[in-house]
Coordinates of C-alpha atoms in Angstrom, one line a residue:
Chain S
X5 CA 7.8 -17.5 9.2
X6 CA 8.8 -19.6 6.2
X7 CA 9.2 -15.8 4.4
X8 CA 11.6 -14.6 7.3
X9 CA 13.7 -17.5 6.9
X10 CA 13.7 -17.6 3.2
X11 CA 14.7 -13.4 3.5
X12 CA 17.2 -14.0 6.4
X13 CA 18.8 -16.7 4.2
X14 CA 19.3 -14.8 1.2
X15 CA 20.7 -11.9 2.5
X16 CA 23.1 -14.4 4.6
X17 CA 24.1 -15.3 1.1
X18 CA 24.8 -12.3 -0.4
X19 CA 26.7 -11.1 2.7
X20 CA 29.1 -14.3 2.1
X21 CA 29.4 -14.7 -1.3
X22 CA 29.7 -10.3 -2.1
X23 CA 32.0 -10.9 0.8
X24 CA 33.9 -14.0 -1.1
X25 CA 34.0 -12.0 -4.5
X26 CA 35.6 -9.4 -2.3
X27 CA 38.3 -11.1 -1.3
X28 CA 40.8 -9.8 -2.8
X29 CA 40.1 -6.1 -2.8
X30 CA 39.3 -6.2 1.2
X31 CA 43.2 -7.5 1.6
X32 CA 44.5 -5.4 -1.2
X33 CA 42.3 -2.2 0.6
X34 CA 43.7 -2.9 4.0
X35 CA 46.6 -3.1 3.0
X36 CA 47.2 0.2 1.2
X37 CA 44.8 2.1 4.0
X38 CA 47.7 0.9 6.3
X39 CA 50.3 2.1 4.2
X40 CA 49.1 5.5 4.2
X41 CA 49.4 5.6 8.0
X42 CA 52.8 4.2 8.0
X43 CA 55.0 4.9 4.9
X44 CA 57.9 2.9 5.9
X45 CA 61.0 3.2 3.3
X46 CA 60.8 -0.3 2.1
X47 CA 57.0 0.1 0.7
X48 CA 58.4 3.1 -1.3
X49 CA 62.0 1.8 -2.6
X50 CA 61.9 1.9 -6.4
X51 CA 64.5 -0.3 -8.6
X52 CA 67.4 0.9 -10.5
X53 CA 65.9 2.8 -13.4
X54 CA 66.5 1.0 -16.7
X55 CA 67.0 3.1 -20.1
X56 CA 65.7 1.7 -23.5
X57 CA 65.3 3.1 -26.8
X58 CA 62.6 3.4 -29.4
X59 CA 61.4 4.5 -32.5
X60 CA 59.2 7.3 -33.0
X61 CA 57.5 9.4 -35.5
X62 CA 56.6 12.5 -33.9
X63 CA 56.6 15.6 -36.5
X64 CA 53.6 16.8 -35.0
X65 CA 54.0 16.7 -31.4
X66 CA 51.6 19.5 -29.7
X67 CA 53.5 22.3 -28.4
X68 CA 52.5 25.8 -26.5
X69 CA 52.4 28.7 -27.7
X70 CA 53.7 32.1 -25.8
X71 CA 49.9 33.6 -25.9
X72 CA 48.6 30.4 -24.3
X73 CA 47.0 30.7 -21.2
X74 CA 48.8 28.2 -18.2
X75 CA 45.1 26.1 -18.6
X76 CA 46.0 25.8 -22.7
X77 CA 49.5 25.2 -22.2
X78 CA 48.8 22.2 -19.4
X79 CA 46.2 20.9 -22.1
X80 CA 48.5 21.0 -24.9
X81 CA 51.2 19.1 -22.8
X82 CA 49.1 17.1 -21.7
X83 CA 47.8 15.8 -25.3
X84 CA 51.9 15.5 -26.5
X85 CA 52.2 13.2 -23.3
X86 CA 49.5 11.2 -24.5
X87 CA 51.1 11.1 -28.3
X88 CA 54.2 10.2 -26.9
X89 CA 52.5 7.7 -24.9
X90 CA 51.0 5.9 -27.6
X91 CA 53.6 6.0 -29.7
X92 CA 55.7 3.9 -27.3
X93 CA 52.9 1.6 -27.0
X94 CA 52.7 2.6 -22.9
X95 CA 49.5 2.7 -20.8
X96 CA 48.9 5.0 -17.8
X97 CA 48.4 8.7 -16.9
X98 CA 50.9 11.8 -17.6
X99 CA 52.1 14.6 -16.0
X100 CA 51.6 17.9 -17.9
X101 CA 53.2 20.0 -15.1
X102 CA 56.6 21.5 -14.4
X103 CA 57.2 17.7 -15.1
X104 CA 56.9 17.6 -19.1
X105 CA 58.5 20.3 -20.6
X106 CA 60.3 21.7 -24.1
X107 CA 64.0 22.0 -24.2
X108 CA 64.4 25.9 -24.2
X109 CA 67.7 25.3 -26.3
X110 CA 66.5 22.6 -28.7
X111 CA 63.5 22.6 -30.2
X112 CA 63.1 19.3 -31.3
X113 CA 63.5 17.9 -27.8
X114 CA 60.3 17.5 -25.5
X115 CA 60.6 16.0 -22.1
X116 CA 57.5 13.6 -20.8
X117 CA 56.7 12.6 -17.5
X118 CA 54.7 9.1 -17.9
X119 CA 53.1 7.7 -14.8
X120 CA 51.5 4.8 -13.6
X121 CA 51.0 2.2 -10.8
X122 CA 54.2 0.3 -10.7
X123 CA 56.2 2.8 -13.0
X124 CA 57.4 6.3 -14.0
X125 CA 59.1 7.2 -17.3
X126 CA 60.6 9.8 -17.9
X127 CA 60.8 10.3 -21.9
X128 CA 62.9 12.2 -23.7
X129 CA 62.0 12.4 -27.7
X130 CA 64.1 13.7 -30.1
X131 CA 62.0 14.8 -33.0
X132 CA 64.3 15.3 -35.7
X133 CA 66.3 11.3 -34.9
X134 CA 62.5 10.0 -34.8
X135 CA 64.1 8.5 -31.2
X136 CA 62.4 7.9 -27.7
X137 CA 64.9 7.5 -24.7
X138 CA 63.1 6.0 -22.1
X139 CA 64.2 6.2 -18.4
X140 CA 62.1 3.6 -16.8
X141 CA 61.5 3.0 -12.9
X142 CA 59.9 0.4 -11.4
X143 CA 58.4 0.5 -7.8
X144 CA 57.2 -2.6 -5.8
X145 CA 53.6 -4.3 -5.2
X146 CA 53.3 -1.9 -2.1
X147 CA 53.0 1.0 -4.9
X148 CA 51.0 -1.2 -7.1
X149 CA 48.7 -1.8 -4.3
X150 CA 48.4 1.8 -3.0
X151 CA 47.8 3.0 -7.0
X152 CA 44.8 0.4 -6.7
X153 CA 43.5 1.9 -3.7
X154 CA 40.1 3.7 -4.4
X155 CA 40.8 3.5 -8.5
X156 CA 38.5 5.1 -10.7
X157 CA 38.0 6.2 -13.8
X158 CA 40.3 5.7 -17.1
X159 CA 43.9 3.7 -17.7
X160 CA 44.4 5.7 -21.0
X161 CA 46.0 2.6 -23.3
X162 CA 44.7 -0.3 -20.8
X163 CA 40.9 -1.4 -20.8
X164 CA 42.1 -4.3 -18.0
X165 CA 43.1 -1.7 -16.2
X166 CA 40.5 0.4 -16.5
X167 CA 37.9 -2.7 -15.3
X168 CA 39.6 -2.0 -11.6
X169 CA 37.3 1.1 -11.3
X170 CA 34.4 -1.3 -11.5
X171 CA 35.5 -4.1 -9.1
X172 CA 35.8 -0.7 -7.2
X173 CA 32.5 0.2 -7.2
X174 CA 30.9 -3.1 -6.9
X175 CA 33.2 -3.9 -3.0
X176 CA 31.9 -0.4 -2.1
X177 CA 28.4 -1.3 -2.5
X178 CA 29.1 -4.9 -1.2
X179 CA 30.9 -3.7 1.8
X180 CA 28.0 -1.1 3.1
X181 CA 25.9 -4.3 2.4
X182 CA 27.1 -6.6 4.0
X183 CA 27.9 -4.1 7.0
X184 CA 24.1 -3.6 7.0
X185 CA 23.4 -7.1 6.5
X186 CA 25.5 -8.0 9.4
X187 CA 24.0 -6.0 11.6
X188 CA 20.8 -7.2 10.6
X189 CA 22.1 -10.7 11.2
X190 CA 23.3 -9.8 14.3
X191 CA 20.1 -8.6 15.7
X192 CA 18.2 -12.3 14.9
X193 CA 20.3 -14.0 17.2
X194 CA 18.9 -13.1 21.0
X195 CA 21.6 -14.8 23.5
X196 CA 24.3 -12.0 21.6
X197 CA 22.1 -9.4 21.3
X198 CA 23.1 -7.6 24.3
X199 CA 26.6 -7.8 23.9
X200 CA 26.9 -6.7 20.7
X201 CA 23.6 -3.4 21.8
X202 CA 26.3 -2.5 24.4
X203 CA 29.6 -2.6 21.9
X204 CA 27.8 -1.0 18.6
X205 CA 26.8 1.6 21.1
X206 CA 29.7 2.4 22.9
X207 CA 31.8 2.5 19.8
X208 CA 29.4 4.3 17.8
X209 CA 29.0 7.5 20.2
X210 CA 32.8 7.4 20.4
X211 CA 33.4 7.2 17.1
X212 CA 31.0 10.1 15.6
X213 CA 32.0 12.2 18.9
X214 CA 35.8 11.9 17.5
X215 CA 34.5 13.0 13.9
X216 CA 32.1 15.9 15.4
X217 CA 35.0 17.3 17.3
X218 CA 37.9 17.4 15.1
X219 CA 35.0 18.9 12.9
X220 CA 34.4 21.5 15.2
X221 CA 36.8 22.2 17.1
X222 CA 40.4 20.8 15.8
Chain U
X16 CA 37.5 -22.4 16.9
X17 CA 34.7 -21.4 14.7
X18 CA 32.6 -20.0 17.3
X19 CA 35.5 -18.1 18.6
X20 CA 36.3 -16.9 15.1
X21 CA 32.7 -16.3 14.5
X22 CA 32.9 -13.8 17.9
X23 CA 36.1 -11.9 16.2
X24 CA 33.9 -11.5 13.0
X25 CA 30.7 -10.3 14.4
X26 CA 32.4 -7.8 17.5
X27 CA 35.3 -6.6 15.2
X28 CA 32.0 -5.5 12.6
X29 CA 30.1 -4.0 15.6
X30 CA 33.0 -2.1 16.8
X31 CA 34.9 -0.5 13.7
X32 CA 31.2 -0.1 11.9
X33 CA 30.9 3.9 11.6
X34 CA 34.4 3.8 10.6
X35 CA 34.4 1.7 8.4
X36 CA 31.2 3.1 6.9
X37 CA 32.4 6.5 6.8
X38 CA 35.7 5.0 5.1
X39 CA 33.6 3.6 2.4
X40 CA 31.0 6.1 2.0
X41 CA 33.6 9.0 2.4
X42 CA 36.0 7.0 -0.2
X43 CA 32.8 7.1 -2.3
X44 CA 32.0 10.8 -2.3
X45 CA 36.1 11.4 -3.5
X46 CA 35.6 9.5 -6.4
X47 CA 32.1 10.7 -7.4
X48 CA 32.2 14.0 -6.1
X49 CA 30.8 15.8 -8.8
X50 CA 27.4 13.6 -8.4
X51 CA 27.6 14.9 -4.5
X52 CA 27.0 18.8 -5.5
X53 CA 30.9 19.1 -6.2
X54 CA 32.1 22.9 -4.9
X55 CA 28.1 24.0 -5.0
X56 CA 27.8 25.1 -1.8
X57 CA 30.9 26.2 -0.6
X58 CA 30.9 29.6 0.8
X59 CA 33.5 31.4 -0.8
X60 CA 37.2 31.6 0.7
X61 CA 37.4 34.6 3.4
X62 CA 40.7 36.7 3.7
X63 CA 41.9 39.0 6.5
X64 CA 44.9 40.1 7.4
X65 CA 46.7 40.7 10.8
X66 CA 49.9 41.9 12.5
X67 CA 52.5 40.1 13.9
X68 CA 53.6 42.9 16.4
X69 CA 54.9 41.7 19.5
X70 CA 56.2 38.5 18.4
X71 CA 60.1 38.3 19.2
X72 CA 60.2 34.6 18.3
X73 CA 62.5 32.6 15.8
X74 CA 61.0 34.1 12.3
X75 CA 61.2 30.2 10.9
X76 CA 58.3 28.5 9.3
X77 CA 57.5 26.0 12.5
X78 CA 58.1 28.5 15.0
X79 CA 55.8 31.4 13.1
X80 CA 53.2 28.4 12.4
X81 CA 53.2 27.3 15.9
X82 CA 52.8 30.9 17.3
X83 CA 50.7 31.9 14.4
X84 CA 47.9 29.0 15.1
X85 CA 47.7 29.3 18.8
X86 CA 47.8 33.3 18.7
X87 CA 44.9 33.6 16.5
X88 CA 43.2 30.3 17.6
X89 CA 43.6 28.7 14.6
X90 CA 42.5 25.3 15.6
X91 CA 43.8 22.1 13.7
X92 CA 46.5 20.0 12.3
X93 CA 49.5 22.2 11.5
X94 CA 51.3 21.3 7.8
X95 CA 54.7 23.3 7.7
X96 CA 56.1 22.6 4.2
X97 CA 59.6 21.7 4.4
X98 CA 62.1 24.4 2.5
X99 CA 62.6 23.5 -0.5
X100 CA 58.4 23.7 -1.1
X101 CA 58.2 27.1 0.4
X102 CA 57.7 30.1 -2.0
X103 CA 60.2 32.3 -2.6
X104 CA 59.1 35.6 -0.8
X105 CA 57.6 34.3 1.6
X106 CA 56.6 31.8 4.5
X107 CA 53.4 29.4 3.8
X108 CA 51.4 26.9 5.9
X109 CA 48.2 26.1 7.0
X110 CA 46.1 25.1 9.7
X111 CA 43.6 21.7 9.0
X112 CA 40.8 20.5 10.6
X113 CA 37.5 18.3 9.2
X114 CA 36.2 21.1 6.9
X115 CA 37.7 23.8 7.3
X116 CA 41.7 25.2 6.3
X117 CA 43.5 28.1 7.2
X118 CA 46.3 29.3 4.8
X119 CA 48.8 31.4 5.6
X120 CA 51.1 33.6 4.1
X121 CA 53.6 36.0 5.8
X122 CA 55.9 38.2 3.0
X123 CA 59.6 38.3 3.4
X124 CA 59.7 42.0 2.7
X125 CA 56.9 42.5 5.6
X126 CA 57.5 39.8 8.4
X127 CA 55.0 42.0 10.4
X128 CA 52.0 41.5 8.5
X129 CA 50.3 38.1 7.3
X130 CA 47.2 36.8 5.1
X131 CA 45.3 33.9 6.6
X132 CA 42.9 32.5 4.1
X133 CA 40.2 30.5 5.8
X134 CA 38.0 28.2 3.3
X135 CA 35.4 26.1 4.5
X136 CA 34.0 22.9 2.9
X137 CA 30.4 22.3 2.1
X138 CA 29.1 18.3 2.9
X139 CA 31.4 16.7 0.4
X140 CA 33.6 18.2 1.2
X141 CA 33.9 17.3 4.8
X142 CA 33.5 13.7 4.0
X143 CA 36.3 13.9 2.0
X144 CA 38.5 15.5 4.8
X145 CA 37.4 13.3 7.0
X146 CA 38.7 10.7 4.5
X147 CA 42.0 11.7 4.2
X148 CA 43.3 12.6 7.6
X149 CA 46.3 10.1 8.1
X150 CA 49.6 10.3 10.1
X151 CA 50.2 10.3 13.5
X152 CA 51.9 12.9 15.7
X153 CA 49.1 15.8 16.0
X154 CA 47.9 15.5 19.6
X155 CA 46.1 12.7 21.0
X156 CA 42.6 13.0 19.4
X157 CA 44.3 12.9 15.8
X158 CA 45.9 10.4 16.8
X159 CA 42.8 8.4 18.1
X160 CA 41.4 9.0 15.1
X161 CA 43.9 8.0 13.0
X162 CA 44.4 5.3 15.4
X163 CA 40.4 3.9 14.4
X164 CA 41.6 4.6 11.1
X165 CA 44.6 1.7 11.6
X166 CA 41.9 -0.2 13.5
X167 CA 39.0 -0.1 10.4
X168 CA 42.2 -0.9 7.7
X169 CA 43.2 -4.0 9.7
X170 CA 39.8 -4.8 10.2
X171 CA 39.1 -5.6 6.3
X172 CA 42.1 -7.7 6.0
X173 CA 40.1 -9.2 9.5
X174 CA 37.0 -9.8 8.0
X175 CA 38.1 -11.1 4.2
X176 CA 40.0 -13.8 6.2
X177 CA 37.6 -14.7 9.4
X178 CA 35.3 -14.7 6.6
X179 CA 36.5 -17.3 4.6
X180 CA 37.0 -19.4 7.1
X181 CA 33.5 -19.1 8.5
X182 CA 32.3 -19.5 5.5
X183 CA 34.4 -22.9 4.4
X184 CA 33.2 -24.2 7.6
X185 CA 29.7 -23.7 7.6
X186 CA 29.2 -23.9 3.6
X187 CA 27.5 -27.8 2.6
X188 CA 28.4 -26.7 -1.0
X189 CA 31.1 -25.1 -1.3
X190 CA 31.7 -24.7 -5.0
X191 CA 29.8 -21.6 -5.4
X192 CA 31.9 -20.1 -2.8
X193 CA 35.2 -21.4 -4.5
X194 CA 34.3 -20.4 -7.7
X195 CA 34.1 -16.9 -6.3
X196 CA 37.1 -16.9 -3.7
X197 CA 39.3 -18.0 -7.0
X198 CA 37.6 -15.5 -9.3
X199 CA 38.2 -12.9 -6.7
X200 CA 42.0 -14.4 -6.0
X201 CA 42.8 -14.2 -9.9
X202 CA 41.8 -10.9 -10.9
X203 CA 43.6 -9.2 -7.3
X204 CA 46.8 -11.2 -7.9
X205 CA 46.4 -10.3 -11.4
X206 CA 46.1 -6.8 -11.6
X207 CA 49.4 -6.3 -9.4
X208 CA 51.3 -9.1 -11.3
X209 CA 50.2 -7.2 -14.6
X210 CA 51.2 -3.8 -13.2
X211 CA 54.4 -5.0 -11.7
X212 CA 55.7 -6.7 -15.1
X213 CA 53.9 -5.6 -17.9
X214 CA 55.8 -2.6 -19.7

């Protein structure tokens, strides 16, 4: 009996306090989830872009070759992003698509599409003036909060950043958890028992019934 | 109140619960697919083509997809791309349901003939469909389900804030559980104030 209590306690207090540490990423989850349902225009107005200008030594920026293969040339964009990137002293993620590009008519200008939650850049470098001009838009904490949503994985120039992946993982596995554990503390309390049988039920069938028959049938 | 708050807590959990769970579990599998099998699995993409003869309709992308998907019961979610993300040469869309998606394609020089590409998911895959299904405006089972998909979204925002309340009301020591509310409080608000001004 003691050893029941002692069990039913602790997992009480890992359901509140995983819950507590959780806080914050529930809210922020909830959040973005609803804004992928409804993208109204003031979650996704972006700023007046802002130009600044930098320094940069760039004589060896990566460029593609016309025997390249479209997986080479995407690779080799993708790594004169990243020097760009670093030489700006920028963190986040690049696009190495129609995005970035060389200037057909100048060859000492590469375009680079610079991406992150919060902001896009759009680079232009000019080899031979050793100058970055940097077109700089800023979205709003509904974009910041939807770039959060489900992060993983790296923030190329930002290890803070990067430790989002992990707070990621750790509310996933408290969230099952404490679904689990709620059930489980649910089930020791016998005047709610029914209730709750005839709800988890109900919305159970209807719920995997919905999934099996958009699976099946459209 | 707290018993009343308590109720909201416990039958908001027991409702939304699969849903929730397959959120999680799904949002899990698109992260970390390649520890889920990946694309092992997947039966490869099957192509046919048919004929158009005997349709007189508009020859516009929603009016082709529409005929298109009930003709050759294609069943799903219909995504027309707008214009200016159609090929040129030809008319594209597809046909989506958990699973499974039909593409397409009907040639501008040869409005009579089109390809449909049908490629179906293995496990992972479907959990990751399942994941991603959002908008309303497809019928009224889409929108059920995205509906339950509004319904498990709200519900976290529901259950970090019943939560804390249950929690400062029943807690005798309640530093523990400040010390992790303000740990958790920091590094959210943080992040976004970080992302929002840092350059």
């Amino acid at each position: 009996m003691m050893v029941a209590t002692m069990f039913q306690k602790t997992i009480l207090n890992v359901h509140i306090y995983g819950g507590l540490l959780c806080f914050s990423y529930l809210i922020m989850f909830g959040i973005s989830s609803l804004n992928f349902n409804h993208p109204l225009a003031f979650t996704r107005a972006k700023q007046e872009p802002t130009t600044w200008e930098h320094r940069v030594h760039l004589p060896d920026l990566p460029r593609p070759s016309a025997t390249m293969t479209g997986e080479r040339r995407v690779a080799t964009k993708a790594a004169a992003n990243h020097a760009v990137r670093e030489a700006l002293g920028l963190f986040g993620h690049q696009r190495p698509w129609a995005e970035s590009w060389w200037d057909p008519e100048d060859p000492n200008h590469y375009h680079a599409s610079l991406v992150r939650p919060g902001v896009e850049y759009e680079v232009d470098v000019f080899i031979d003036r050793e100058l970055a001009r940097v077109k700089e838009t800023r979205t709003n904490a509904w974009m910041v909060m939807k770039g959060l949503h489900g992060f993983h994985g790296n923030m190329p120039g930002s290890a803070f950043v990067e430790t989002w992946g992990w707070y990621t993982e750790f509310c996933t596995f408290v969230v099952v958890f404490a679904s689990a554990s709620g059930v489980y503390l649910w089930t020791r309390r016998k005047n709610e028992r029914r209730v709750g049988f005839v709800l988890i039920s109900a919305a159970a069938t209807c719920s995997l019934a919905l999934m099996l028959y958009l699976t099946l049938h459209g | 109140m707290y018993n009343v708050i308590r109720k909201v807590h416990l039958y908001t959990g027991l409702v939304i619960l699969v849903f929730l769970m397959m959120y999680f579990v799904s949002g899990y599998v698109l992260i970390h697919r390649p520890w889920f099998g990946g694309q092992a699995g997947k039966p490869d993409p099957a192509t046919r083509t048919e004929s158009l003869a005997g349709y007189t309709g508009p020859r516009t992308p929603d009016a082709l997809a529409a005929y298109v998907s009930g003709h050759f019961a294609l069943r799903g979610r219909l995504n027309v791309p707008p214009p200016d993300k159609q090929p040129k040469g030809a008319i594209r869309f597809s046909v989506f349901r958990p699973g499974t998606i039909h593409e397409i394609r009907i040639p501008h020089d040869d409005l009579e003939t089109l390809t449909i590409r049908t490629t179906r998911e293995n496990a992972a895959g479907l959990l990751v469909h399942l994941h991603r299904i959002h908008g309303y405006g497809d019928g009224s089972l889409y929108n059920a389900y995205v509906l339950f998909n509004d319904l498990a979204s709200f519900s976290c925002i529901l259950f970090a804030l019943t939560g804390v309340y249950l929690w400062w009301k029943t807690a005798k020591r309640k530093i523990w559980g400040v010390l992790c509310l303000t740990a958790s409080c920091a590094y959210g608000a943080g992040m976004v104030l970080y992302l929002l001004h840092t350059r």
